[in-house]
Amino acid sequence: MTAEDEAKQLDSVTDVVHEKEFDASKAKEAMTALLIAPQAGSGASSITGGKKAISVSKDDVAVIVSELEVSEDVAEKALREATEEVGDGKSPLAAALRSLIIS
């Protein structure tokens, strides 16, 4: 076997790349489902941060931990910060996911 044949064979073995196609519509549907998901009765923990208590959903923490593979402390911190940013009545989960992905 020549050196050229060996090089081709080595390239054929090492150049295996399996590309996954990203389906933007599925991702958008998932984010929409997370925003619409009911927050009531999800077992929230109250965390005091200075002047007011910020309630963080245990389910939201679990979603962030499982999807982004971060610690619970990091997930709770991101959710607290997102809660302050988005205000009352809106889900902080999407904002927390966005901030952790971008950072």
Coordinates of C-alpha atoms in Angstrom, one line a residue:
M1 CA 0.0 0.0 0.0
T2 CA 1.4 3.4 -1.0
A3 CA 1.6 6.4 1.3
E4 CA -1.1 8.1 -0.7
D5 CA -3.5 5.1 -0.3
E6 CA -2.7 5.1 3.5
A7 CA -3.5 8.8 3.7
K8 CA -6.8 8.4 1.9
Q9 CA -7.8 5.5 4.1
L10 CA -6.9 7.4 7.2
D11 CA -8.9 10.4 6.0
S12 CA -11.9 8.2 5.3
V13 CA -11.8 6.9 8.8
T14 CA -11.3 10.2 10.6
D15 CA -13.6 12.5 8.5
V16 CA -16.9 11.1 9.7
V17 CA -19.2 14.0 10.6
H18 CA -22.8 13.4 11.4
E19 CA -24.6 16.7 11.0
K20 CA -27.9 17.3 12.7
E21 CA -30.3 19.5 11.1
F22 CA -31.8 22.2 13.3
D23 CA -35.5 22.5 13.1
A24 CA -36.3 26.1 14.0
S25 CA -40.1 25.5 14.1
K26 CA -39.7 22.7 16.7
A27 CA -37.5 25.0 18.8
K28 CA -40.0 27.8 18.6
E29 CA -42.9 25.5 19.5
A30 CA -40.9 24.3 22.5
M31 CA -40.2 27.8 23.7
T32 CA -43.8 28.8 23.2
A33 CA -44.9 25.8 25.2
L34 CA -42.6 26.8 28.1
L35 CA -43.9 30.3 28.1
I36 CA -47.5 29.2 28.2
A37 CA -47.0 26.4 30.8
P38 CA -49.0 27.1 33.9
Q39 CA -46.9 28.3 36.8
A40 CA -49.4 27.7 39.6
G41 CA -49.0 24.7 41.8
S42 CA -45.5 23.9 40.6
G43 CA -43.8 24.0 44.0
A44 CA -42.1 27.3 44.2
S45 CA -39.4 28.2 46.7
S46 CA -39.2 31.7 48.1
I47 CA -35.7 33.2 48.1
T48 CA -35.2 36.5 49.8
G49 CA -32.9 38.9 48.0
G50 CA -32.7 42.1 49.9
K51 CA -35.9 44.0 49.9
K52 CA -38.4 41.6 48.4
A53 CA -38.8 37.8 48.2
I54 CA -38.5 36.3 44.7
S55 CA -40.4 33.1 44.1
V56 CA -38.5 30.5 41.9
S57 CA -40.4 27.6 40.5
K58 CA -38.8 24.2 41.2
D59 CA -40.0 23.0 37.8
D60 CA -38.3 25.9 36.1
V61 CA -35.1 25.1 37.9
A62 CA -35.4 21.4 36.9
V63 CA -35.9 22.4 33.2
I64 CA -32.8 24.6 33.2
V65 CA -30.7 22.0 35.1
S66 CA -31.7 19.2 32.7
E67 CA -31.5 21.2 29.4
L68 CA -28.3 23.2 30.0
E69 CA -26.6 20.9 32.5
V70 CA -25.8 23.6 35.0
S71 CA -26.1 23.5 38.8
E72 CA -29.3 24.3 40.7
D73 CA -27.6 27.4 42.2
V74 CA -26.8 28.8 38.7
A75 CA -30.3 28.0 37.5
E76 CA -32.0 29.6 40.5
K77 CA -29.8 32.7 40.2
A78 CA -30.6 33.1 36.5
L79 CA -34.3 32.7 37.3
R80 CA -34.2 35.3 40.0
E81 CA -32.4 37.8 37.7
A82 CA -34.9 37.0 34.9
T83 CA -37.9 37.5 37.3
E84 CA -36.6 41.0 38.1
E85 CA -36.2 41.8 34.4
V86 CA -39.5 40.5 33.0
G87 CA -41.7 41.6 35.9
D88 CA -44.9 40.1 37.3
G89 CA -47.2 38.1 35.2
K90 CA -44.6 36.8 32.7
S91 CA -42.6 33.6 32.8
P92 CA -39.0 34.2 33.6
L93 CA -38.0 30.7 32.3
A94 CA -37.5 31.9 28.7
A95 CA -35.5 34.9 29.8
A96 CA -33.3 32.8 32.1
L97 CA -32.7 30.3 29.3
R98 CA -31.8 33.1 26.9
S99 CA -29.4 34.7 29.4
L100 CA -27.6 31.4 30.2
I101 CA -27.3 30.5 26.5
I102 CA -25.9 33.9 25.5
S103 CA -23.5 34.2 28.4

